[in-house]
């Protein structure tokens, strides 16, 4: 049976995780709503729109990449509970750093937020999944649907508040409102940890002392090398966003291979079969985040320069359009939770993923037509965000649920990190596409948004992946079939999860 759609009717551990995630997402999406606009503003960083789009992609991918070591630290060193708390503190410190009006503190601030987000997100999701014992796969997936509400409530409120303050008062005060949100989240989690009991208090696969010594050594080496490289690039005058994007992008595209091999090495034979089939979930997630990341750059730019935002005598802040996406997901989440609890929940996982990609393709097909007008009606963006939101909700809930189900014992946070790494791959590719689509000069009005051809490419790509999923659906479902190591992942006769 699906859980109650009201988080306060859930157990106290659920409401604690729900509210913690809500305020973390408030801080994250509040900053994201004005990041691109601040970067292109003449009283901000003054960057060309293309470079700002690449910066946004770099930042999003960095938060996802950080989930890889974040998941490992939760599983092997801190335990999920402490990992979430430490991550939240890092995020709050990052937002407070952004309040200081200096370019150096800006880059330090987003680095701290990315590191904290990578530590918090996979471990918070792992904590939620661990409360559902074997045999409750359907309940787990429905719970993730309800949990998505926390993300959307925070993401809905944040642009309205930080966007208004940032665009009309001061950019750095806008960043400050995000810091307040994360501070509330820390207080909620610290107070509610007692409801978790021993679950997540200790690491699932504690690292031995030798491993910890190697971790400290290699961490020091990596920090020293990166710092030396940044200093050398700054001295030579070649430290540019484009260079950082290229380096990080290459690392992101390569990282899934050694990371997945590390997880496979510790898995049993049955678990390896399921993990290899999980590659389809990884691909679908990457394509999803490639499309969703356009919201923070290309679609944000389209709202600023190519949309008629005048309502009476009031100019609607461009950042407010960022609230449409979470609003629609918030409205659709209860419906989807009930759908997954009914006959549709028995559909095969690849069928669900393919359906989400087809819907996502439809959103960018609409942009093909919207981009033909120099002053498009805001209704275009409203419908685009509606369809994109439904697609994210389908793929996100199914992807997170499958991730929790197929994870090897004691490695849930690590596999959650791999799921977020898929998002990093999509975001970094999406950032590069945004850079190519918006070359332009400095200032938000310096370049028009990309043309219809760009959005046509973003329409075709998810359709190709959806077609591949549909063709391989039987084989994918068969490889996800349960074995002795994972009896909780039950399949119906048509290959769908119970």
CSV table of C-alpha atoms in Angstrom, one decimal:
chain,number,residue,atom,x,y,z
A,1,UNK,CA,0.0,0.0,0.0
A,2,UNK,CA,1.3,3.5,-0.9
A,3,UNK,CA,2.3,5.7,2.0
A,4,UNK,CA,0.2,8.7,3.0
A,5,UNK,CA,0.7,11.7,0.7
A,6,UNK,CA,1.0,14.0,3.7
A,7,UNK,CA,4.6,13.9,5.2
A,8,UNK,CA,3.4,14.9,8.7
A,9,UNK,CA,1.3,11.7,8.8
A,10,UNK,CA,4.5,9.7,8.2
A,11,UNK,CA,6.7,8.3,11.0
A,12,UNK,CA,8.9,11.0,12.7
A,13,UNK,CA,12.0,9.7,10.9
A,14,UNK,CA,10.3,10.3,7.5
A,15,UNK,CA,9.2,13.8,8.4
A,16,UNK,CA,12.7,14.7,9.7
A,17,UNK,CA,14.3,13.5,6.4
A,18,UNK,CA,11.5,15.2,4.4
A,19,UNK,CA,12.0,18.6,6.1
A,20,UNK,CA,15.8,18.4,6.0
A,21,UNK,CA,15.7,17.8,2.2
A,22,UNK,CA,13.1,20.5,1.7
A,23,UNK,CA,15.3,23.2,3.3
A,24,UNK,CA,18.4,21.9,1.6
A,25,UNK,CA,16.6,22.1,-1.8
A,26,UNK,CA,15.4,25.6,-0.9
A,27,UNK,CA,19.0,26.7,-0.5
A,28,UNK,CA,20.2,24.9,-3.6
A,29,UNK,CA,17.4,26.0,-6.0
A,30,UNK,CA,17.4,29.5,-4.5
A,31,UNK,CA,21.0,29.9,-5.5
A,32,UNK,CA,20.5,28.1,-8.9
A,33,UNK,CA,17.6,30.5,-9.8
A,34,UNK,CA,19.9,33.5,-9.8
A,35,UNK,CA,23.3,31.9,-10.6
A,36,UNK,CA,23.1,32.3,-14.4
A,37,UNK,CA,21.5,35.8,-14.1
A,38,UNK,CA,24.2,36.9,-11.6
A,39,UNK,CA,27.0,35.5,-13.8
A,40,UNK,CA,25.7,37.4,-16.9
A,41,UNK,CA,24.8,40.6,-15.1
A,42,UNK,CA,27.0,43.7,-15.5
A,43,UNK,CA,26.9,44.2,-11.7
A,44,UNK,CA,27.7,40.5,-11.2
A,45,UNK,CA,30.4,38.5,-12.9
A,46,UNK,CA,29.7,40.1,-16.3
A,47,UNK,CA,30.2,36.8,-18.2
A,48,UNK,CA,29.0,36.1,-21.8
A,49,UNK,CA,25.8,33.9,-21.7
A,50,UNK,CA,27.6,31.0,-23.3
A,51,UNK,CA,30.3,31.0,-20.6
A,52,UNK,CA,27.7,31.4,-17.9
A,53,UNK,CA,25.8,28.4,-19.3
A,54,UNK,CA,29.0,26.4,-19.1
A,55,UNK,CA,29.6,27.5,-15.6
A,56,UNK,CA,26.1,26.4,-14.6
A,57,UNK,CA,26.7,23.0,-16.2
A,58,UNK,CA,30.0,22.8,-14.4
A,59,UNK,CA,28.5,23.6,-11.1
A,60,UNK,CA,25.6,21.1,-11.4
A,61,UNK,CA,28.0,18.4,-12.6
A,62,UNK,CA,30.3,19.1,-9.7
A,63,UNK,CA,27.5,18.6,-7.2
A,64,UNK,CA,26.7,15.2,-8.8
A,65,UNK,CA,30.4,14.2,-9.0
A,66,UNK,CA,30.8,15.0,-5.3
A,67,UNK,CA,28.1,12.4,-4.6
A,68,UNK,CA,30.7,9.7,-5.6
A,69,UNK,CA,33.1,10.3,-2.7
A,70,UNK,CA,30.1,11.4,-0.6
A,71,UNK,CA,28.5,8.0,-0.9
A,72,UNK,CA,31.7,6.3,-0.2
A,73,UNK,CA,32.4,8.3,2.9
A,74,UNK,CA,28.8,7.6,4.1
A,75,UNK,CA,29.2,3.8,3.6
A,76,UNK,CA,32.8,3.5,4.7
A,77,UNK,CA,33.7,6.3,7.1
A,78,UNK,CA,31.0,8.5,8.7
A,79,UNK,CA,27.8,6.5,8.4
A,80,UNK,CA,24.8,8.1,6.6
A,81,UNK,CA,23.6,10.1,9.6
A,82,UNK,CA,26.8,12.0,10.2
A,83,UNK,CA,27.4,12.3,6.5
A,84,UNK,CA,24.1,14.2,6.1
A,85,UNK,CA,24.9,16.5,9.0
A,86,UNK,CA,28.4,17.3,7.8
A,87,UNK,CA,27.2,17.9,4.3
A,88,UNK,CA,24.5,20.3,5.5
A,89,UNK,CA,27.1,22.3,7.5
A,90,UNK,CA,29.4,22.6,4.4
A,91,UNK,CA,26.5,23.8,2.3
A,92,UNK,CA,25.5,26.5,4.9
A,93,UNK,CA,29.2,27.7,5.0
A,94,UNK,CA,29.2,27.9,1.2
A,95,UNK,CA,26.0,30.0,1.0
A,96,UNK,CA,27.4,32.3,3.7
A,97,UNK,CA,30.6,32.7,1.7
A,98,UNK,CA,28.5,33.8,-1.4
A,99,UNK,CA,27.2,36.7,0.7
A,100,UNK,CA,30.6,38.3,0.5
A,101,UNK,CA,30.7,40.5,-2.7
A,102,UNK,CA,34.0,39.2,-4.2
A,103,UNK,CA,34.8,37.0,-7.2
A,104,UNK,CA,37.2,34.8,-5.2
A,105,UNK,CA,34.6,34.1,-2.5
A,106,UNK,CA,32.0,33.3,-5.2
A,107,UNK,CA,34.1,30.4,-6.5
A,108,UNK,CA,35.0,29.3,-3.0
A,109,UNK,CA,31.3,29.4,-2.0
A,110,UNK,CA,30.0,27.2,-4.9
A,111,UNK,CA,32.9,24.8,-4.2
A,112,UNK,CA,31.8,24.3,-0.6
A,113,UNK,CA,28.1,23.9,-1.7
A,114,UNK,CA,29.0,21.3,-4.3
A,115,UNK,CA,31.1,19.3,-1.8
A,116,UNK,CA,28.4,19.5,0.9
A,117,UNK,CA,25.6,18.5,-1.6
A,118,UNK,CA,27.7,15.5,-2.7
A,119,UNK,CA,28.0,14.4,0.9
A,120,UNK,CA,24.4,15.0,1.9
A,121,UNK,CA,22.3,13.9,-1.1
A,122,UNK,CA,23.3,10.2,-1.6
A,123,UNK,CA,23.4,9.5,2.1
A,124,UNK,CA,20.0,11.1,2.7
A,125,UNK,CA,18.5,9.0,0.0
A,126,UNK,CA,20.2,5.9,1.3
A,127,UNK,CA,18.8,6.6,4.8
A,128,UNK,CA,15.3,6.8,3.4
A,129,UNK,CA,15.7,3.5,1.4
A,130,UNK,CA,17.1,1.6,4.4
A,131,UNK,CA,13.9,2.1,6.4
A,132,UNK,CA,12.1,-0.3,4.0
A,133,UNK,CA,13.1,-3.9,4.6
A,134,UNK,CA,13.3,-6.7,1.9
A,135,UNK,CA,9.9,-7.4,0.4
A,136,UNK,CA,8.7,-3.8,0.4
A,137,UNK,CA,9.9,-2.7,-3.0
A,138,UNK,CA,6.6,-1.1,-4.0
A,139,UNK,CA,6.4,0.8,-0.7
A,140,UNK,CA,9.9,2.0,-1.2
A,141,UNK,CA,9.2,3.3,-4.7
A,142,UNK,CA,6.0,5.0,-3.6
A,143,UNK,CA,7.8,6.6,-0.6
A,144,UNK,CA,10.4,8.1,-3.0
A,145,UNK,CA,7.5,9.6,-5.0
A,146,UNK,CA,6.2,11.3,-1.8
A,147,UNK,CA,9.8,12.3,-0.9
A,148,UNK,CA,10.1,14.1,-4.2
A,149,UNK,CA,7.5,16.5,-2.8
A,150,UNK,CA,10.2,17.9,-0.4
A,151,UNK,CA,12.5,18.7,-3.3
A,152,UNK,CA,9.7,20.5,-5.2
A,153,UNK,CA,8.4,22.5,-2.2
A,154,UNK,CA,11.9,23.9,-1.6
A,155,UNK,CA,12.5,24.4,-5.3
A,156,UNK,CA,9.1,26.2,-5.6
A,157,UNK,CA,9.5,28.7,-2.8
A,158,UNK,CA,13.2,29.4,-3.4
A,159,UNK,CA,13.1,31.3,-6.8
A,160,UNK,CA,10.2,33.4,-5.6
A,161,UNK,CA,12.1,34.6,-2.6
A,162,UNK,CA,15.8,34.6,-3.6
A,163,UNK,CA,14.9,35.6,-7.2
A,164,UNK,CA,13.0,38.6,-6.1
A,165,UNK,CA,15.6,39.7,-3.6
A,166,UNK,CA,18.5,39.0,-5.9
A,167,UNK,CA,17.1,40.6,-9.1
A,168,UNK,CA,15.5,43.7,-7.4
A,169,UNK,CA,17.5,44.3,-4.3
A,170,UNK,CA,21.0,42.8,-4.3
A,171,UNK,CA,22.5,39.6,-5.7
A,172,UNK,CA,24.4,38.7,-2.5
A,173,UNK,CA,21.4,39.3,-0.3
A,174,UNK,CA,19.6,36.8,-2.5
A,175,UNK,CA,22.4,34.3,-1.8
A,176,UNK,CA,22.0,35.1,1.9
A,177,UNK,CA,18.3,34.0,1.9
A,178,UNK,CA,19.5,30.6,0.7
A,179,UNK,CA,21.9,30.4,3.6
A,180,UNK,CA,19.0,30.9,6.0
A,181,UNK,CA,17.2,28.0,4.5
A,182,UNK,CA,20.1,25.6,5.0
A,183,UNK,CA,20.5,26.8,8.6
A,184,UNK,CA,16.9,25.8,9.3
A,185,UNK,CA,17.6,22.4,7.6
A,186,UNK,CA,20.5,21.8,9.9
A,187,UNK,CA,18.4,22.5,13.0
A,188,UNK,CA,15.6,20.2,11.8
A,189,UNK,CA,18.0,17.3,11.2
A,190,UNK,CA,20.0,17.7,14.4
A,191,UNK,CA,16.8,17.7,16.4
A,192,UNK,CA,15.2,14.8,14.6
A,193,UNK,CA,18.2,12.4,14.5
A,194,UNK,CA,17.0,10.6,17.7
A,195,UNK,CA,14.1,9.1,15.7
A,196,UNK,CA,16.5,7.2,13.5
A,197,UNK,CA,17.7,4.9,16.3
A,198,UNK,CA,20.8,3.0,15.2
A,199,UNK,CA,19.9,3.0,11.5
A,200,UNK,CA,22.6,4.8,9.6
A,201,UNK,CA,24.5,5.7,12.7
A,202,UNK,CA,27.6,3.7,11.7
A,203,UNK,CA,29.1,3.0,8.3
A,204,UNK,CA,27.7,-0.1,6.5
A,205,UNK,CA,31.1,-1.3,5.3
A,206,UNK,CA,33.6,0.3,7.7
A,207,UNK,CA,37.0,1.1,6.1
A,208,UNK,CA,40.0,-0.5,7.8
A,209,UNK,CA,42.8,1.7,9.2
A,210,UNK,CA,45.1,1.1,6.2
A,211,UNK,CA,42.3,2.3,3.8
A,212,UNK,CA,41.8,5.4,5.9
A,213,UNK,CA,45.5,6.2,5.8
A,214,UNK,CA,45.6,5.8,2.0
A,215,UNK,CA,42.5,8.0,1.8
A,216,UNK,CA,44.1,10.8,3.8
A,217,UNK,CA,47.3,10.5,1.8
A,218,UNK,CA,45.6,10.6,-1.6
A,219,UNK,CA,43.3,13.4,-0.5
A,220,UNK,CA,46.2,15.5,0.4
A,221,UNK,CA,48.0,14.7,-2.9
A,222,UNK,CA,44.9,15.6,-5.0
A,223,UNK,CA,44.3,18.8,-3.1
A,224,UNK,CA,47.9,19.8,-3.5
A,225,UNK,CA,48.0,19.0,-7.2
A,226,UNK,CA,44.7,20.9,-7.9
A,227,UNK,CA,45.8,23.9,-5.9
A,228,UNK,CA,49.1,24.0,-7.7
A,229,UNK,CA,47.4,23.7,-11.1
A,230,UNK,CA,44.9,26.5,-10.3
A,231,UNK,CA,47.7,28.8,-9.0
A,232,UNK,CA,49.8,28.1,-12.1
A,233,UNK,CA,46.9,28.8,-14.4
A,234,UNK,CA,46.1,32.0,-12.6
A,235,UNK,CA,49.7,33.2,-12.8
A,236,UNK,CA,49.8,32.4,-16.5
A,237,UNK,CA,46.5,34.2,-17.0
A,238,UNK,CA,44.8,31.1,-18.5
A,239,UNK,CA,42.4,30.3,-15.6
A,240,UNK,CA,39.1,30.6,-17.4
A,241,UNK,CA,35.7,29.0,-16.9
A,242,UNK,CA,36.1,27.3,-20.3
A,243,UNK,CA,39.3,25.6,-19.2
A,244,UNK,CA,37.8,24.4,-15.9
A,245,UNK,CA,34.7,23.1,-17.7
A,246,UNK,CA,36.9,21.2,-20.2
A,247,UNK,CA,39.0,19.6,-17.4
A,248,UNK,CA,36.0,18.7,-15.1
A,249,UNK,CA,34.0,17.6,-18.1
A,250,UNK,CA,36.6,15.1,-19.1
A,251,UNK,CA,36.9,13.8,-15.6
A,252,UNK,CA,33.1,13.4,-15.3
A,253,UNK,CA,32.8,11.5,-18.6
A,254,UNK,CA,35.6,9.1,-17.6
A,255,UNK,CA,34.7,8.7,-13.8
A,256,UNK,CA,31.7,6.3,-14.2
A,257,UNK,CA,34.0,3.5,-15.6
A,258,UNK,CA,36.4,3.1,-12.7
A,259,UNK,CA,33.7,3.8,-10.2
A,260,UNK,CA,31.3,1.2,-11.5
A,261,UNK,CA,34.2,-1.3,-11.7
A,262,UNK,CA,34.9,-0.7,-8.0
A,263,UNK,CA,31.3,-1.5,-7.1
A,264,UNK,CA,31.2,-4.6,-9.4
A,265,UNK,CA,34.4,-5.9,-7.8
A,266,UNK,CA,32.8,-6.1,-4.4
A,267,UNK,CA,29.4,-7.6,-5.7
A,268,UNK,CA,28.3,-11.2,-5.9
A,269,UNK,CA,27.7,-12.9,-9.3
A,270,UNK,CA,23.9,-12.2,-9.1
A,271,UNK,CA,24.5,-8.6,-8.1
A,272,UNK,CA,26.8,-8.1,-11.1
A,273,UNK,CA,24.1,-9.2,-13.5
A,274,UNK,CA,21.7,-6.6,-12.1
A,275,UNK,CA,24.3,-3.9,-11.9
A,276,UNK,CA,25.2,-4.3,-15.6
A,277,UNK,CA,21.5,-4.0,-16.5
A,278,UNK,CA,21.5,-0.9,-14.3
A,279,UNK,CA,23.6,0.8,-17.0
A,280,UNK,CA,20.3,1.5,-18.8
A,281,UNK,CA,19.1,3.4,-15.8
A,282,UNK,CA,22.4,5.3,-15.8
A,283,UNK,CA,22.0,6.2,-19.5
A,284,UNK,CA,18.4,7.3,-19.0
A,285,UNK,CA,19.3,9.4,-16.0
A,286,UNK,CA,22.1,11.1,-17.8
A,287,UNK,CA,19.8,12.1,-20.7
A,288,UNK,CA,17.2,13.3,-18.3
A,289,UNK,CA,19.6,15.6,-16.5
A,290,UNK,CA,21.1,16.8,-19.8
A,291,UNK,CA,17.6,18.1,-20.6
A,292,UNK,CA,16.7,19.3,-17.1
A,293,UNK,CA,20.0,21.3,-16.8
A,294,UNK,CA,18.8,23.4,-19.7
A,295,UNK,CA,16.3,25.0,-17.3
A,296,UNK,CA,19.0,26.7,-15.3
A,297,UNK,CA,20.8,28.1,-18.4
A,298,UNK,CA,19.1,28.0,-21.8
A,299,UNK,CA,15.5,28.2,-20.6
A,300,UNK,CA,16.5,30.8,-18.0
A,301,UNK,CA,18.1,32.9,-20.7
A,302,UNK,CA,15.1,32.4,-22.9
A,303,UNK,CA,12.9,33.7,-20.2
A,304,UNK,CA,15.1,36.7,-19.8
A,305,UNK,CA,15.6,37.8,-23.4
A,306,UNK,CA,13.0,36.1,-25.6
A,307,UNK,CA,9.8,36.0,-23.4
A,308,UNK,CA,7.2,38.7,-22.9
A,309,UNK,CA,7.3,39.1,-19.1
A,310,UNK,CA,5.4,42.3,-18.8
A,311,UNK,CA,2.2,41.9,-16.7
A,312,UNK,CA,0.4,45.2,-16.4
A,313,UNK,CA,3.1,47.5,-15.0
A,314,UNK,CA,5.1,44.7,-13.4
A,315,UNK,CA,8.0,43.0,-15.1
A,316,UNK,CA,8.0,39.4,-13.9
A,317,UNK,CA,11.5,38.4,-12.7
A,318,UNK,CA,13.0,35.9,-15.1
A,319,UNK,CA,14.0,33.7,-12.1
A,320,UNK,CA,10.4,33.2,-11.2
A,321,UNK,CA,9.9,30.9,-14.2
A,322,UNK,CA,12.2,28.5,-12.3
A,323,UNK,CA,9.3,27.9,-9.9
A,324,UNK,CA,7.1,26.4,-12.6
A,325,UNK,CA,9.1,23.1,-12.8
A,326,UNK,CA,8.8,22.2,-9.1
A,327,UNK,CA,5.2,23.5,-9.0
A,328,UNK,CA,4.1,21.0,-11.6
A,329,UNK,CA,6.2,18.1,-10.1
A,330,UNK,CA,4.6,18.9,-6.7
A,331,UNK,CA,1.1,18.7,-8.2
A,332,UNK,CA,1.9,15.5,-10.2
A,333,UNK,CA,3.7,13.6,-7.4
A,334,UNK,CA,0.6,12.5,-5.4
A,335,UNK,CA,-1.0,11.4,-8.7
A,336,UNK,CA,2.1,9.4,-9.7
A,337,UNK,CA,2.4,7.8,-6.2
A,338,UNK,CA,-1.2,6.5,-6.6
A,339,UNK,CA,-0.5,5.4,-10.2
A,340,UNK,CA,2.6,3.3,-9.0
A,341,UNK,CA,0.4,1.8,-6.4
A,342,UNK,CA,-2.1,0.6,-9.1
A,343,UNK,CA,-1.8,-1.5,-12.2
A,344,UNK,CA,0.6,0.9,-13.9
A,345,UNK,CA,3.1,0.1,-11.1
A,346,UNK,CA,3.5,-3.4,-12.6
A,347,UNK,CA,4.9,-2.0,-15.9
A,348,UNK,CA,8.4,-3.1,-16.6
A,349,UNK,CA,11.1,-0.6,-15.5
A,350,UNK,CA,12.4,0.0,-19.1
A,351,UNK,CA,8.9,0.8,-20.2
A,352,UNK,CA,8.5,3.4,-17.5
A,353,UNK,CA,11.9,5.0,-18.3
A,354,UNK,CA,11.1,5.1,-22.0
A,355,UNK,CA,7.8,6.8,-21.4
A,356,UNK,CA,9.5,9.5,-19.3
A,357,UNK,CA,12.0,10.1,-22.1
A,358,UNK,CA,9.2,10.5,-24.7
A,359,UNK,CA,7.5,13.0,-22.5
A,360,UNK,CA,10.7,14.9,-22.0
A,361,UNK,CA,11.2,15.0,-25.8
A,362,UNK,CA,7.8,16.5,-26.1
A,363,UNK,CA,8.8,19.5,-24.0
A,364,UNK,CA,11.7,20.4,-26.3
A,365,UNK,CA,9.5,19.9,-29.3
A,366,UNK,CA,7.4,22.7,-28.0
A,367,UNK,CA,10.5,24.9,-27.7
A,368,UNK,CA,11.1,24.4,-31.4
A,369,UNK,CA,8.0,26.4,-32.0
A,370,UNK,CA,8.5,28.9,-29.2
A,371,UNK,CA,12.0,29.8,-30.3
A,372,UNK,CA,10.6,31.1,-33.6
A,373,UNK,CA,9.2,34.2,-31.8
A,374,UNK,CA,11.5,37.1,-30.6
A,375,UNK,CA,9.0,37.8,-27.8
A,376,UNK,CA,7.3,34.5,-27.0
A,377,UNK,CA,4.2,34.2,-24.9
A,378,UNK,CA,5.1,33.0,-21.3
A,379,UNK,CA,2.5,30.2,-21.9
A,380,UNK,CA,5.1,28.4,-24.0
A,381,UNK,CA,7.4,28.0,-21.0
A,382,UNK,CA,4.5,27.1,-18.7
A,383,UNK,CA,3.7,24.1,-20.9
A,384,UNK,CA,7.3,23.2,-21.5
A,385,UNK,CA,8.0,23.1,-17.7
A,386,UNK,CA,4.8,21.0,-17.2
A,387,UNK,CA,5.9,18.2,-19.6
A,388,UNK,CA,9.5,18.3,-18.4
A,389,UNK,CA,8.3,18.1,-14.8
A,390,UNK,CA,6.2,15.0,-15.5
A,391,UNK,CA,9.2,13.4,-17.2
A,392,UNK,CA,11.6,14.1,-14.4
A,393,UNK,CA,9.1,12.7,-11.8
A,394,UNK,CA,8.7,9.5,-13.7
A,395,UNK,CA,12.4,8.9,-14.4
A,396,UNK,CA,13.6,10.2,-11.1
A,397,UNK,CA,11.3,8.1,-8.9
A,398,UNK,CA,11.8,4.9,-10.9
A,399,UNK,CA,15.6,5.5,-11.1
A,400,UNK,CA,16.0,6.1,-7.4
A,401,UNK,CA,13.7,3.1,-6.5
A,402,UNK,CA,15.7,0.8,-8.8
A,403,UNK,CA,19.0,2.1,-7.4
A,404,UNK,CA,17.9,1.3,-3.8
A,405,UNK,CA,16.7,-2.2,-4.9
A,406,UNK,CA,19.7,-3.4,-6.9
A,407,UNK,CA,22.4,-2.0,-4.6
A,408,UNK,CA,24.7,-4.7,-3.1
A,409,UNK,CA,24.5,-5.1,0.6
A,410,UNK,CA,26.2,-2.3,2.5
A,411,UNK,CA,26.8,-0.3,-0.7
A,412,UNK,CA,23.5,1.6,-1.1
A,413,UNK,CA,25.1,5.1,-0.7
A,414,UNK,CA,27.8,4.2,-3.2
A,415,UNK,CA,25.2,3.2,-5.8
A,416,UNK,CA,23.2,6.3,-5.0
A,417,UNK,CA,26.5,8.2,-5.8
A,418,UNK,CA,26.6,6.4,-9.2
A,419,UNK,CA,23.0,7.6,-9.9
A,420,UNK,CA,24.1,11.2,-9.2
A,421,UNK,CA,27.2,10.6,-11.3
A,422,UNK,CA,24.8,9.9,-14.2
A,423,UNK,CA,23.3,13.3,-13.5
A,424,UNK,CA,26.8,14.8,-13.6
A,425,UNK,CA,27.5,13.3,-17.0
A,426,UNK,CA,24.2,14.8,-18.3
A,427,UNK,CA,24.7,18.2,-16.7
A,428,UNK,CA,28.3,18.6,-18.0
A,429,UNK,CA,27.2,17.7,-21.6
A,430,UNK,CA,24.2,19.9,-21.3
A,431,UNK,CA,26.5,22.8,-20.1
A,432,UNK,CA,28.7,22.4,-23.2
A,433,UNK,CA,25.6,22.4,-25.4
A,434,UNK,CA,24.5,25.6,-23.7
A,435,UNK,CA,27.8,27.2,-24.3
A,436,UNK,CA,27.6,26.4,-28.0
A,437,UNK,CA,24.0,27.6,-28.2
A,438,UNK,CA,24.6,31.0,-26.5
A,439,UNK,CA,28.0,32.4,-27.6
A,440,UNK,CA,27.0,36.1,-27.2
A,441,UNK,CA,28.7,38.9,-25.3
A,442,UNK,CA,28.4,40.1,-21.7
A,443,UNK,CA,25.1,41.1,-20.2
A,444,UNK,CA,21.8,39.2,-20.3
A,445,UNK,CA,20.5,41.1,-23.3
A,446,UNK,CA,23.7,40.6,-25.4
A,447,UNK,CA,22.5,37.5,-27.2
A,448,UNK,CA,19.2,36.0,-28.1
A,449,UNK,CA,18.3,32.4,-27.1
A,450,UNK,CA,19.2,29.4,-29.3
A,451,UNK,CA,17.3,28.8,-32.5
A,452,UNK,CA,14.7,26.0,-33.2
A,453,UNK,CA,17.5,23.7,-34.5
A,454,UNK,CA,19.0,23.5,-31.1
A,455,UNK,CA,15.8,22.4,-29.5
A,456,UNK,CA,15.1,19.9,-32.3
A,457,UNK,CA,18.4,18.1,-31.4
A,458,UNK,CA,17.2,18.0,-27.8
A,459,UNK,CA,14.0,16.4,-29.0
A,460,UNK,CA,15.6,13.7,-31.1
A,461,UNK,CA,18.2,12.5,-28.5
A,462,UNK,CA,15.7,11.3,-25.8
A,463,UNK,CA,13.5,9.7,-28.5
A,464,UNK,CA,16.5,7.6,-29.7
A,465,UNK,CA,17.3,6.3,-26.2
A,466,UNK,CA,13.6,5.6,-25.5
A,467,UNK,CA,13.5,3.5,-28.7
A,468,UNK,CA,16.5,1.5,-27.6
A,469,UNK,CA,14.9,0.9,-24.2
A,470,UNK,CA,11.7,-0.3,-25.8
A,471,UNK,CA,13.6,-2.7,-28.1
A,472,UNK,CA,15.7,-4.1,-25.2
A,473,UNK,CA,12.9,-4.1,-22.6
A,474,UNK,CA,12.7,-7.9,-22.3
A,475,UNK,CA,16.4,-8.4,-21.9
A,476,UNK,CA,16.8,-5.6,-19.4
A,477,UNK,CA,13.9,-7.0,-17.2
A,478,UNK,CA,15.4,-10.5,-17.4
A,479,UNK,CA,18.8,-9.3,-16.2
A,480,UNK,CA,17.1,-7.5,-13.3
A,481,UNK,CA,15.5,-10.7,-12.3
A,482,UNK,CA,16.1,-11.5,-8.6
A,483,UNK,CA,18.5,-14.1,-7.4
A,484,UNK,CA,19.4,-15.5,-3.9
A,485,UNK,CA,21.4,-12.3,-3.1
A,486,UNK,CA,18.5,-10.0,-3.7
A,487,UNK,CA,15.1,-11.7,-3.0
A,488,UNK,CA,13.5,-8.3,-2.3
A,489,UNK,CA,13.4,-7.4,-6.0
A,490,UNK,CA,10.4,-9.2,-7.2
A,491,UNK,CA,9.2,-9.2,-10.8
A,492,UNK,CA,5.8,-9.8,-12.2
A,493,UNK,CA,5.2,-12.1,-15.2
A,494,UNK,CA,5.6,-9.1,-17.6
A,495,UNK,CA,8.9,-8.1,-16.1
A,496,UNK,CA,7.7,-5.2,-14.0
A,497,UNK,CA,8.6,-4.6,-10.3
A,498,UNK,CA,6.0,-5.4,-7.7
